[in-house]
CSV table of C-alpha atoms in Angstrom, one decimal:
chain,number,residue,atom,x,y,z
A,1,MET,CA,2.8,22.8,1.5
A,2,ASP,CA,4.7,25.8,0.5
A,3,ALA,CA,6.8,25.3,-2.6
A,4,LYS,CA,10.0,26.4,-0.9
A,5,VAL,CA,9.5,24.0,2.0
A,6,LEU,CA,8.9,21.1,-0.4
A,7,GLN,CA,12.1,22.1,-2.3
A,8,ASN,CA,14.2,22.0,0.8
A,9,HIS,CA,12.9,18.7,2.0
A,10,LEU,CA,13.7,17.2,-1.4
A,11,LEU,CA,17.2,18.7,-1.4
A,12,GLU,CA,17.8,17.1,2.0
A,13,LEU,CA,16.5,13.8,0.6
A,14,ILE,CA,19.0,14.0,-2.3
A,15,ARG,CA,21.9,14.9,0.0
A,16,ARG,CA,21.1,12.1,2.4
A,17,THR,CA,20.7,9.6,-0.4
A,18,SER,CA,24.0,10.6,-2.0
A,19,ALA,CA,26.1,10.8,1.2
A,20,GLU,CA,24.6,8.2,3.7
A,21,LEU,CA,24.3,4.5,3.1
A,22,PRO,CA,21.3,2.9,4.7
A,23,THR,CA,22.2,0.8,7.8
A,24,ASP,CA,20.9,-2.5,6.3
A,25,VAL,CA,23.6,-2.1,3.6
A,26,VAL,CA,26.3,-1.0,6.1
A,27,ARG,CA,25.6,-4.2,8.2
A,28,ALA,CA,25.9,-6.4,5.1
A,29,VAL,CA,29.2,-4.8,4.1
A,30,GLN,CA,30.6,-5.2,7.6
A,31,ALA,CA,29.5,-8.9,7.8
A,32,GLY,CA,31.4,-9.4,4.5
A,33,LEU,CA,34.4,-7.7,6.0
A,34,ARG,CA,34.5,-10.1,8.9
A,35,ARG,CA,34.2,-13.1,6.6
A,36,GLU,CA,37.3,-12.3,4.4
A,37,LYS,CA,40.8,-13.5,5.3
A,38,GLN,CA,43.2,-11.1,7.1
A,39,GLY,CA,45.7,-9.7,4.6
A,40,SER,CA,43.7,-10.5,1.5
A,41,SER,CA,42.9,-8.0,-1.2
A,42,ALA,CA,39.2,-8.8,-0.6
A,43,ARG,CA,39.4,-7.7,3.0
A,44,TYR,CA,41.4,-4.7,2.0
A,45,ALA,CA,38.7,-3.7,-0.5
A,46,LEU,CA,35.9,-4.0,2.1
A,47,GLN,CA,38.0,-2.1,4.7
A,48,VAL,CA,38.4,0.8,2.2
A,49,ILE,CA,34.7,0.6,1.5
A,50,ASP,CA,33.8,0.7,5.2
A,51,ASP,CA,36.1,3.7,5.7
A,52,ASN,CA,34.5,5.4,2.7
A,53,ILE,CA,31.0,4.9,4.1
A,54,ILE,CA,31.9,6.7,7.4
A,55,MET,CA,33.8,9.4,5.6
A,56,ALA,CA,31.1,10.3,3.1
A,57,LYS,CA,28.5,10.7,5.9
A,58,ASP,CA,30.9,12.8,8.1
A,59,LYS,CA,31.8,15.1,5.2
A,60,SER,CA,28.3,15.1,3.7
A,61,GLN,CA,29.7,14.3,0.3
A,62,PRO,CA,28.9,11.7,-2.3
A,63,LEU,CA,29.7,8.1,-1.4
A,64,CYS,CA,30.6,7.5,-5.0
A,65,GLN,CA,31.5,10.1,-7.6
A,66,ASP,CA,29.1,8.5,-10.0
A,67,THR,CA,25.9,9.8,-8.5
A,68,GLY,CA,24.1,7.8,-11.0
A,69,THR,CA,20.7,7.9,-12.7
A,70,ILE,CA,18.3,9.8,-10.4
A,71,ILE,CA,15.3,7.6,-10.1
A,72,CYS,CA,12.4,9.2,-8.2
A,73,TYR,CA,9.1,7.5,-7.1
A,74,ALA,CA,6.5,9.8,-5.7
A,75,ASP,CA,3.1,8.8,-4.3
A,76,LEU,CA,1.1,12.0,-4.8
A,77,PRO,CA,-1.8,12.9,-2.5
A,78,ALA,CA,-4.6,15.2,-3.8
A,79,TRP,CA,-2.8,18.4,-2.5
A,80,CYS,CA,0.3,17.8,-4.6
A,81,SER,CA,0.1,17.9,-8.4
A,82,GLU,CA,2.6,16.2,-10.6
A,83,GLY,CA,3.6,19.6,-11.9
A,84,LYS,CA,4.2,21.1,-8.5
A,85,PHE,CA,6.3,18.1,-7.5
A,86,ARG,CA,8.4,18.1,-10.7
A,87,LYS,CA,9.1,21.8,-10.2
A,88,ALA,CA,10.3,21.4,-6.7
A,89,TYR,CA,12.3,18.2,-7.4
A,90,GLU,CA,14.0,19.8,-10.4
A,91,TRP,CA,15.0,22.8,-8.3
A,92,ALA,CA,16.4,20.4,-5.7
A,93,VAL,CA,18.4,18.4,-8.4
A,94,VAL,CA,19.9,21.6,-9.8
A,95,GLU,CA,20.8,22.9,-6.4
A,96,ALA,CA,22.3,19.5,-5.3
A,97,THR,CA,24.4,19.5,-8.4
A,98,ARG,CA,25.6,23.0,-7.7
A,99,ARG,CA,26.6,22.0,-4.2
A,100,GLY,CA,28.4,18.8,-5.4
A,101,TYR,CA,26.0,16.3,-3.8
A,102,LEU,CA,25.4,15.2,-7.4
A,103,ARG,CA,27.8,15.0,-10.3
A,104,GLN,CA,27.0,16.6,-13.7
A,105,ASN,CA,25.6,13.4,-15.0
A,106,SER,CA,23.2,14.0,-17.8
A,107,VAL,CA,24.6,13.8,-21.3
A,108,ASP,CA,22.7,14.5,-24.6
A,109,SER,CA,22.8,11.1,-26.4
A,110,ILE,CA,23.0,12.7,-29.8
A,111,THR,CA,25.5,15.6,-29.3
A,112,GLY,CA,27.4,14.2,-26.3
A,113,LYS,CA,26.9,17.6,-24.5
A,114,ASN,CA,26.6,17.5,-20.7
A,115,SER,CA,23.6,19.6,-19.6
A,116,GLY,CA,25.6,20.6,-16.5
A,117,ASP,CA,22.6,20.5,-14.2
A,118,ASN,CA,21.3,17.0,-14.4
A,119,LEU,CA,18.2,18.1,-16.3
A,120,GLY,CA,17.3,16.9,-19.7
A,121,PRO,CA,15.0,14.4,-21.5
A,122,GLY,CA,14.4,11.5,-19.1
A,123,SER,CA,16.6,13.1,-16.4
A,124,PRO,CA,15.6,12.9,-13.6
A,125,GLN,CA,13.5,9.8,-14.1
A,126,TYR,CA,10.0,9.8,-12.5
A,127,HIS,CA,7.5,7.2,-11.4
A,128,PHE,CA,4.3,8.9,-10.2
A,129,HIS,CA,1.4,7.3,-8.5
A,130,GLN,CA,-1.7,8.8,-7.0
A,131,THR,CA,-2.5,8.0,-3.4
A,132,PRO,CA,-5.7,8.3,-1.4
A,133,LYS,CA,-3.5,8.9,1.7
A,134,LYS,CA,-2.9,12.4,3.2
A,135,ALA,CA,0.9,12.3,3.1
A,136,LEU,CA,3.3,12.6,0.2
A,137,THR,CA,5.8,9.7,0.0
A,138,VAL,CA,8.9,10.2,-2.0
A,139,ARG,CA,11.5,7.4,-2.6
A,140,MET,CA,14.6,7.8,-4.6
A,141,MET,CA,17.6,5.8,-5.8
A,142,LEU,CA,20.9,6.9,-7.3
A,143,LYS,CA,22.1,4.1,-9.5
A,144,GLY,CA,25.6,4.3,-10.9
A,145,GLY,CA,26.6,3.5,-14.5
A,146,GLY,CA,29.1,0.7,-13.7
A,147,CYS,CA,26.5,-1.5,-12.1
A,148,GLU,CA,23.8,-0.5,-14.6
A,149,ASN,CA,26.1,-1.6,-17.5
A,150,VAL,CA,26.3,-5.2,-16.1
A,151,GLY,CA,22.5,-5.6,-15.9
A,152,ILE,CA,21.3,-8.3,-18.2
A,153,GLN,CA,18.0,-9.6,-19.6
A,154,TYR,CA,17.5,-13.2,-20.6
A,155,SER,CA,14.8,-14.6,-22.9
A,156,LEU,CA,14.0,-18.3,-22.0
A,157,PRO,CA,14.6,-20.9,-23.2
A,158,ASP,CA,18.3,-20.1,-23.6
A,159,THR,CA,20.4,-22.7,-25.5
A,160,ARG,CA,23.8,-21.6,-24.2
A,161,LEU,CA,22.7,-21.9,-20.6
A,162,ALA,CA,20.4,-24.9,-21.2
A,163,ALA,CA,17.9,-22.9,-19.2
A,164,GLY,CA,14.2,-23.7,-19.6
A,165,ARG,CA,11.1,-21.8,-18.6
A,166,ASP,CA,11.0,-22.7,-14.9
A,167,LEU,CA,12.7,-21.7,-11.7
A,168,GLU,CA,15.7,-24.0,-12.4
A,169,GLY,CA,16.1,-22.0,-15.7
A,170,VAL,CA,15.9,-18.8,-13.8
A,171,ARG,CA,18.6,-20.0,-11.4
A,172,LYS,CA,20.9,-20.7,-14.3
A,173,CYS,CA,20.3,-17.2,-15.6
A,174,LEU,CA,21.0,-15.5,-12.2
A,175,LEU,CA,24.3,-17.4,-11.6
A,176,ASP,CA,25.4,-16.6,-15.2
A,177,ALA,CA,24.6,-12.9,-14.5
A,178,VAL,CA,26.8,-13.0,-11.4
A,179,LEU,CA,29.6,-14.7,-13.4
A,180,GLN,CA,29.4,-12.3,-16.3
A,181,ALA,CA,29.4,-9.3,-14.0
A,182,GLN,CA,32.7,-10.4,-12.2
A,183,GLY,CA,33.9,-7.3,-10.4
A,184,LYS,CA,32.8,-4.9,-13.1
A,185,GLY,CA,29.7,-3.7,-11.3
A,186,CYS,CA,31.5,-2.7,-8.1
A,187,GLY,CA,30.6,-5.8,-6.2
A,188,PRO,CA,29.8,-7.1,-3.7
A,189,GLY,CA,26.5,-6.4,-5.4
A,190,ILE,CA,22.8,-6.9,-5.0
A,191,LEU,CA,20.6,-8.5,-7.7
A,192,GLY,CA,17.1,-7.1,-8.3
A,193,VAL,CA,15.2,-9.6,-10.5
A,194,CYS,CA,11.9,-9.8,-12.2
A,195,ILE,CA,10.6,-13.0,-13.8
A,196,GLY,CA,8.2,-12.3,-16.6
A,197,GLY,CA,6.6,-9.0,-17.8
A,198,ASP,CA,7.7,-7.5,-21.1
A,199,ARG,CA,11.2,-6.2,-21.6
A,200,GLY,CA,10.5,-2.7,-20.2
A,201,ALA,CA,8.3,-3.7,-17.3
A,202,GLY,CA,10.7,-6.4,-16.3
A,203,TYR,CA,13.6,-4.0,-15.7
A,204,VAL,CA,11.4,-1.5,-13.9
A,205,ALA,CA,10.1,-4.1,-11.5
A,206,ALA,CA,13.6,-5.6,-11.0
A,207,LYS,CA,14.8,-2.2,-9.9
A,208,GLU,CA,11.9,-1.6,-7.6
A,209,GLU,CA,13.1,-4.7,-5.6
A,210,PHE,CA,16.0,-2.6,-4.4
A,211,PHE,CA,13.6,-0.8,-2.1
A,212,ARG,CA,13.3,-4.0,0.0
A,213,GLU,CA,15.5,-4.2,3.1
A,214,LEU,CA,18.4,-6.5,2.5
A,215,ASP,CA,17.6,-8.8,5.5
A,216,ASP,CA,13.9,-9.2,4.7
A,217,THR,CA,12.3,-12.5,3.6
A,218,ASN,CA,10.3,-12.7,0.4
A,219,GLU,CA,6.6,-13.3,1.1
A,220,ASP,CA,6.5,-15.9,-1.7
A,221,PRO,CA,8.1,-19.0,-0.2
A,222,ARG,CA,9.2,-20.2,-3.7
A,223,LEU,CA,11.1,-17.0,-4.4
A,224,ALA,CA,12.4,-16.8,-0.8
A,225,LYS,CA,14.0,-20.2,-1.3
A,226,LEU,CA,15.5,-19.2,-4.7
A,227,GLU,CA,16.9,-16.0,-3.2
A,228,LYS,CA,18.6,-17.9,-0.4
A,229,ARG,CA,20.0,-20.4,-2.9
A,230,ILE,CA,21.4,-17.8,-5.3
A,231,MET,CA,23.0,-16.0,-2.3
A,232,LYS,CA,24.8,-19.1,-1.3
A,233,GLU,CA,25.8,-20.3,-4.7
A,234,GLY,CA,26.7,-16.9,-6.0
A,235,ASN,CA,29.0,-16.3,-3.1
A,236,GLY,CA,30.4,-19.7,-3.7
A,237,LEU,CA,31.8,-18.7,-7.1
A,238,GLY,CA,34.7,-16.9,-5.3
A,239,ILE,CA,34.6,-13.7,-7.4
A,240,GLY,CA,34.7,-11.5,-4.2
A,241,PRO,CA,34.7,-7.8,-3.6
A,242,MET,CA,35.8,-5.9,-6.8
A,243,GLY,CA,36.4,-9.2,-8.4
A,244,PHE,CA,39.6,-9.7,-6.4
A,245,GLY,CA,38.6,-13.2,-5.4
A,246,GLY,CA,36.9,-13.9,-2.0
A,247,GLU,CA,33.8,-15.0,-0.1
A,248,THR,CA,31.7,-11.9,-0.6
A,249,THR,CA,30.3,-11.6,-4.1
A,250,LEU,CA,26.6,-10.8,-3.3
A,251,LEU,CA,25.1,-8.8,-0.5
A,252,GLY,CA,21.5,-9.6,-1.5
A,253,VAL,CA,19.2,-11.2,-4.0
A,254,LYS,CA,15.6,-9.9,-4.4
A,255,ILE,CA,13.2,-11.5,-6.8
A,256,THR,CA,9.7,-10.6,-8.0
A,257,HIS,CA,7.5,-11.7,-10.8
A,258,ARG,CA,5.0,-10.4,-13.3
A,259,ASN,CA,2.6,-12.2,-15.6
A,260,ARG,CA,4.0,-12.8,-19.1
A,261,LEU,CA,2.7,-13.5,-22.6
A,262,PRO,CA,2.5,-17.2,-23.6
A,263,ALA,CA,5.2,-16.4,-26.1
A,264,SER,CA,7.6,-14.6,-23.8
A,265,TYR,CA,9.6,-15.5,-20.7
A,266,PHE,CA,12.0,-12.8,-19.7
A,267,VAL,CA,14.3,-12.8,-16.7
A,268,SER,CA,15.4,-9.2,-16.1
A,269,VAL,CA,18.4,-8.8,-13.8
A,270,ALA,CA,19.3,-5.4,-12.4
A,271,TYR,CA,22.7,-5.2,-10.6
A,272,MET,CA,23.3,-2.8,-7.8
A,273,CYS,CA,26.8,-1.9,-6.6
A,274,TRP,CA,27.8,-1.9,-2.9
A,275,ALA,CA,27.2,1.9,-2.9
A,276,PHE,CA,23.5,1.1,-2.7
A,277,ARG,CA,22.0,4.5,-2.5
A,278,ARG,CA,18.3,4.6,-1.8
A,279,ASN,CA,16.2,6.5,0.7
A,280,GLY,CA,12.8,8.1,1.0
A,281,CYS,CA,10.7,10.2,3.2
A,282,VAL,CA,7.1,10.9,4.2
A,283,LEU,CA,6.0,14.6,4.1
A,284,THR,CA,2.7,16.0,5.6
A,285,GLU,CA,0.5,18.6,3.9
A,286,GLY,CA,1.6,21.0,6.6
A,287,GLY,CA,5.2,20.8,5.4
A,288,LYS,CA,6.6,18.5,8.2
A,289,LEU,CA,8.8,15.6,7.6
A,290,SER,CA,7.1,12.7,9.4
A,291,ARG,CA,9.9,10.1,8.9
A,292,TRP,CA,12.7,8.7,6.8
A,293,LEU,CA,12.0,5.4,5.2
A,294,TYR,CA,15.5,4.0,5.9
A,295,ASP,CA,17.9,4.5,8.8
A,296,SER,CA,21.3,5.8,7.7
B,26,MET,CA,54.4,-0.5,-0.8
B,27,LEU,CA,55.0,3.1,-1.9
B,28,LEU,CA,55.0,3.9,-5.7
B,29,GLU,CA,56.5,7.3,-6.1
B,30,ALA,CA,57.0,9.5,-9.2
B,31,PRO,CA,58.8,9.4,-11.5
B,32,PHE,CA,57.1,6.3,-12.7
B,33,THR,CA,60.0,4.7,-14.6
B,34,GLU,CA,59.8,1.5,-16.5
B,35,GLN,CA,62.1,-0.1,-14.0
B,36,LYS,CA,59.9,0.7,-11.0
B,37,ILE,CA,56.8,-0.5,-13.0
B,38,ARG,CA,58.4,-3.8,-14.1
B,39,ALA,CA,59.2,-4.6,-10.5
B,40,LEU,CA,55.4,-4.7,-9.7
B,41,LYS,CA,53.5,-8.0,-9.5
B,42,VAL,CA,49.9,-9.0,-9.4
B,43,GLY,CA,48.6,-8.8,-5.8
B,44,ASP,CA,50.9,-5.9,-4.7
B,45,MET,CA,49.0,-3.3,-2.7
B,46,VAL,CA,50.6,0.0,-3.5
B,47,GLU,CA,50.2,3.6,-2.4
B,48,ILE,CA,50.9,6.1,-5.2
B,49,THR,CA,52.5,9.5,-4.7
B,50,GLY,CA,52.9,11.9,-7.6
B,51,LEU,CA,50.8,13.4,-10.4
B,52,LEU,CA,47.9,11.5,-12.0
B,53,PHE,CA,46.0,12.5,-15.1
B,54,THR,CA,42.3,11.6,-15.2
B,55,GLY,CA,41.0,10.5,-18.6
B,56,ARG,CA,38.0,8.4,-19.5
B,57,ASP,CA,35.8,7.7,-22.5
B,58,ALA,CA,36.0,11.0,-24.4
B,59,VAL,CA,39.7,11.5,-23.8
B,60,HIS,CA,40.7,8.0,-24.9
B,61,LYS,CA,38.7,8.3,-28.1
B,62,TYR,CA,40.1,11.8,-28.7
B,63,LEU,CA,43.7,10.7,-28.3
B,64,HIS,CA,43.1,7.5,-30.3
B,65,ASP,CA,41.7,9.5,-33.2
B,66,GLY,CA,44.9,11.6,-33.3
B,67,GLY,CA,44.0,14.4,-30.9
B,68,LYS,CA,47.0,16.1,-29.4
B,69,PRO,CA,47.5,15.5,-25.6
B,70,PRO,CA,47.4,18.7,-23.7
B,71,VAL,CA,49.8,17.2,-21.1
B,72,ASP,CA,53.0,15.2,-21.3
B,73,LEU,CA,52.0,11.6,-20.9
B,74,THR,CA,55.6,10.2,-20.9
B,75,ASP,CA,56.0,7.9,-17.8
B,76,SER,CA,52.6,9.0,-16.5
B,77,ILE,CA,49.8,7.2,-14.8
B,78,VAL,CA,46.3,7.8,-16.2
B,79,TYR,CA,43.4,7.5,-13.9
B,80,HIS,CA,40.0,6.3,-15.3
B,81,CYS,CA,37.9,8.7,-13.2
B,82,GLY,CA,35.1,11.2,-13.7
B,83,PRO,CA,35.4,13.2,-10.5
B,84,VAL,CA,33.0,15.7,-8.8
B,85,VAL,CA,35.0,18.9,-8.7
B,86,VAL,CA,33.6,22.3,-7.7
B,87,LYS,CA,35.1,25.7,-7.5
B,88,GLU,CA,35.1,27.2,-4.0
B,89,ASN,CA,36.6,30.6,-3.5
B,90,GLY,CA,38.3,30.5,-6.8
B,91,LYS,CA,39.9,27.1,-6.1
B,92,TRP,CA,39.1,23.7,-7.5
B,93,VAL,CA,38.0,21.3,-4.7
B,94,VAL,CA,37.6,17.6,-5.3
B,95,LYS,CA,34.4,16.4,-3.8
B,96,ALA,CA,34.5,12.8,-5.0
B,97,ALA,CA,37.0,10.9,-7.1
B,98,GLY,CA,36.6,7.1,-7.4
B,99,PRO,CA,37.5,5.0,-10.5
B,100,THR,CA,35.2,4.3,-13.4
B,101,THR,CA,34.9,1.0,-15.3
B,102,SER,CA,38.1,0.5,-17.4
B,103,ILE,CA,37.0,-2.1,-19.9
B,104,ARG,CA,35.4,0.6,-22.1
B,105,GLU,CA,38.9,1.8,-23.0
B,106,GLU,CA,40.0,-1.6,-24.0
B,107,PRO,CA,40.2,-0.7,-27.8
B,108,TYR,CA,42.3,2.3,-27.1
B,109,GLN,CA,44.4,1.7,-24.0
B,110,GLY,CA,47.2,-0.5,-25.3
B,111,PRO,CA,48.1,1.6,-28.4
B,112,LEU,CA,48.0,4.8,-26.3
B,113,MET,CA,50.3,3.2,-23.7
B,114,GLU,CA,52.7,2.4,-26.5
B,115,GLN,CA,52.5,5.7,-28.3
B,116,TYR,CA,53.0,7.9,-25.2
B,117,LYS,CA,54.8,5.5,-22.8
B,118,ILE,CA,52.0,5.6,-20.3
B,119,ARG,CA,53.3,3.4,-17.4
B,120,GLY,CA,50.2,2.8,-15.4
B,121,VAL,CA,46.4,2.9,-15.6
B,122,ILE,CA,44.2,3.2,-12.5
B,123,GLY,CA,40.6,2.1,-12.9
B,124,LYS,CA,38.2,-0.6,-11.8
B,125,GLY,CA,37.0,-3.9,-13.1
B,126,GLY,CA,40.2,-4.7,-15.0
B,127,MET,CA,41.0,-4.8,-18.7
B,128,GLY,CA,41.3,-7.5,-21.3
B,129,PRO,CA,43.9,-9.5,-23.2
B,130,LYS,CA,44.8,-6.7,-25.6
B,131,THR,CA,45.8,-4.3,-22.8
B,132,LEU,CA,47.6,-7.1,-21.0
B,133,GLN,CA,49.7,-7.7,-24.0
B,134,TYR,CA,50.7,-4.0,-24.2
B,135,CYS,CA,51.5,-4.0,-20.5
B,136,GLN,CA,54.1,-6.6,-21.3
B,137,SER,CA,55.6,-5.0,-24.4
B,138,VAL,CA,55.5,-1.4,-23.1
B,139,GLY,CA,56.3,-2.0,-19.5
B,140,ALA,CA,53.1,-0.9,-17.8
B,141,VAL,CA,50.6,-2.0,-15.2
B,142,TYR,CA,46.9,-1.9,-14.4
B,143,LEU,CA,46.2,-0.6,-10.9
B,144,HIS,CA,42.8,-1.4,-9.4
B,145,ALA,CA,41.4,1.3,-7.1
B,146,ILE,CA,38.4,0.5,-4.9
B,147,GLY,CA,35.3,1.2,-7.0
B,148,GLY,CA,32.8,3.5,-5.3
B,149,ALA,CA,35.3,4.6,-2.6
B,150,ALA,CA,35.1,8.2,-3.8
B,151,GLN,CA,35.7,9.9,-0.4
B,152,VAL,CA,38.7,7.8,0.7
B,153,LEU,CA,40.3,8.4,-2.8
B,154,ALA,CA,39.3,12.1,-3.0
B,155,GLU,CA,41.1,12.7,0.3
B,156,ARG,CA,44.4,11.5,-1.2
B,157,VAL,CA,44.2,14.2,-3.9
B,158,VAL,CA,46.2,17.0,-2.2
B,159,ALA,CA,46.0,19.5,-5.1
B,160,VAL,CA,44.3,20.1,-8.4
B,161,GLU,CA,47.1,21.4,-10.7
B,162,GLY,CA,45.2,21.9,-13.9
B,163,VAL,CA,42.3,20.9,-16.1
B,164,HIS,CA,42.1,20.4,-19.8
B,165,LEU,CA,39.4,19.8,-22.4
B,166,ALA,CA,36.7,20.6,-19.9
B,167,GLU,CA,34.9,22.9,-22.2
B,168,GLN,CA,34.9,20.3,-25.0
B,169,PHE,CA,34.0,17.2,-23.0
B,170,GLY,CA,32.3,18.4,-19.8
B,171,SER,CA,33.7,18.2,-16.3
B,172,PRO,CA,33.6,14.4,-15.6
B,173,GLU,CA,35.3,13.7,-19.0
B,174,ALA,CA,38.0,16.3,-18.7
B,175,ILE,CA,41.7,15.7,-18.1
B,176,TRP,CA,42.3,16.7,-14.5
B,177,GLU,CA,45.8,16.9,-13.1
B,178,PHE,CA,45.6,15.5,-9.6
B,179,ARG,CA,48.6,15.7,-7.2
B,180,VAL,CA,48.1,12.6,-5.0
B,181,GLU,CA,49.7,11.3,-1.8
B,182,ARG,CA,49.5,7.7,-0.8
B,183,PHE,CA,46.7,6.9,-3.2
B,184,PRO,CA,45.8,3.2,-2.6
B,185,ALA,CA,45.4,0.6,-5.3
B,186,VAL,CA,46.1,-3.1,-6.0
B,187,VAL,CA,48.1,-4.3,-9.0
B,188,THR,CA,45.8,-6.6,-10.8
B,189,MET,CA,47.6,-6.8,-14.2
B,190,ASP,CA,51.4,-6.7,-14.4
B,191,SER,CA,54.1,-6.4,-17.1
B,192,HIS,CA,54.8,-10.1,-16.8
B,193,GLY,CA,51.5,-11.4,-18.3
B,194,GLY,CA,49.8,-11.8,-14.9
B,195,SER,CA,46.1,-10.9,-14.6
B,196,LEU,CA,44.1,-11.4,-11.5
B,197,HIS,CA,40.9,-10.8,-13.6
B,198,ALA,CA,41.7,-13.6,-16.0
B,199,GLN,CA,42.5,-15.9,-13.1
B,200,VAL,CA,39.3,-15.1,-11.1
B,201,LEU,CA,37.2,-15.4,-14.3
B,202,ALA,CA,38.7,-18.8,-15.1
B,203,GLU,CA,38.2,-20.1,-11.5
B,204,SER,CA,34.7,-18.8,-11.2
B,205,THR,CA,33.7,-20.2,-14.6
B,206,GLU,CA,34.9,-23.6,-13.6
B,207,LYS,CA,33.1,-23.5,-10.2
B,208,LEU,CA,29.9,-22.6,-12.0
B,209,ALA,CA,30.3,-25.4,-14.5
B,210,ARG,CA,30.7,-27.8,-11.5
B,211,LEU,CA,27.7,-26.4,-9.8
B,212,LEU,CA,25.4,-26.8,-12.8
B,213,GLY,CA,27.0,-30.2,-13.4
């Protein structure tokens, strides 16, 4: 694929991710809206959110001004080297920032200086995999700071929660995470959870759960049951959209697991705001876009 | 209800938790860098008397020599908890718009100063940007970068909900207490 063609596909992927919410998320927001009482602050919040979703798409502008950490996953076929991909993606990030699809969001942690173009150490963030397939698959997520800040990692057993090393202990952690987050992570939110792994791998796996469709069912029946239960109990806490009180606190719970060391038992909880920006595309060697991974 | 400039103490003291307001007037954005700067004794480049400060790091681009707001939702306010109250008192700031609410220290100053916390809808960057009818200035952008600068936004009917008032009311404290109790019952 010609470098220029790849650049333009990636720019469109960034634009679409920033401006258009996937339909599974829109459906979940609208279901929440129907649940909330007429005249309540909760319903008002979801109404503004619903209007915002439509307006961002129409105007082709960011859903949320915090266009977040740019997290990119690329499955690279033999014809696309990591270097070629990075070069094209970085061009697309700089151009998207110039056009206002992305905010200037990359700050030097030592000097406090904003790089102005979203490039810098660790920015954007890449996860590369080789693939034997012919096509290039790119997935990306824009994850805002408000929701990232309420993510939390537990190490079991936990005395405060009386949580042991079993699924009942995990349940206590997840409900505590929802309680701690209140409205601060721009709820209604989605939990991405990993049971096990080390601290680093736990969070990485927890975030990858956000690529699942909101209305899917976990293939592991034990985790499917836990996801349903947390949805029900989490929404029962009455925190509501923006923490205004109400029925809609969570839009989804997605749980995975990794093996752990005998000494460790981490529960890593990534929180995603309602502005759940993720998308992806499949590109052929000839430079054609064969499909988007999510409707929007 | 409409909340129109000038934002006098009398108008602000009349507001109660749960009021859904639409704000018309001038807002100053300010977030982490600005609050720390002012708290450390930095001189404010604008007159903050009877003002409303908006916790917001907007996306603003220059098109044909003019600033255009592309996205302007609220950022999480609790990070300014150490600074907000004293700054309200020092400069007679009457309102703070943000998201997620603030803590007991700010609530106390809301009472003593006569100020409120106004919760905008987090993430609703387009709905809120549309209510910005003009950008009247920008300060400290060189020093802090565009999202952390003080932007002067002229707004019309900017929507927000009063979640902390000058009478000691806080929706955030209330929801936290109720949800904590519900969880305690659930875990029995």
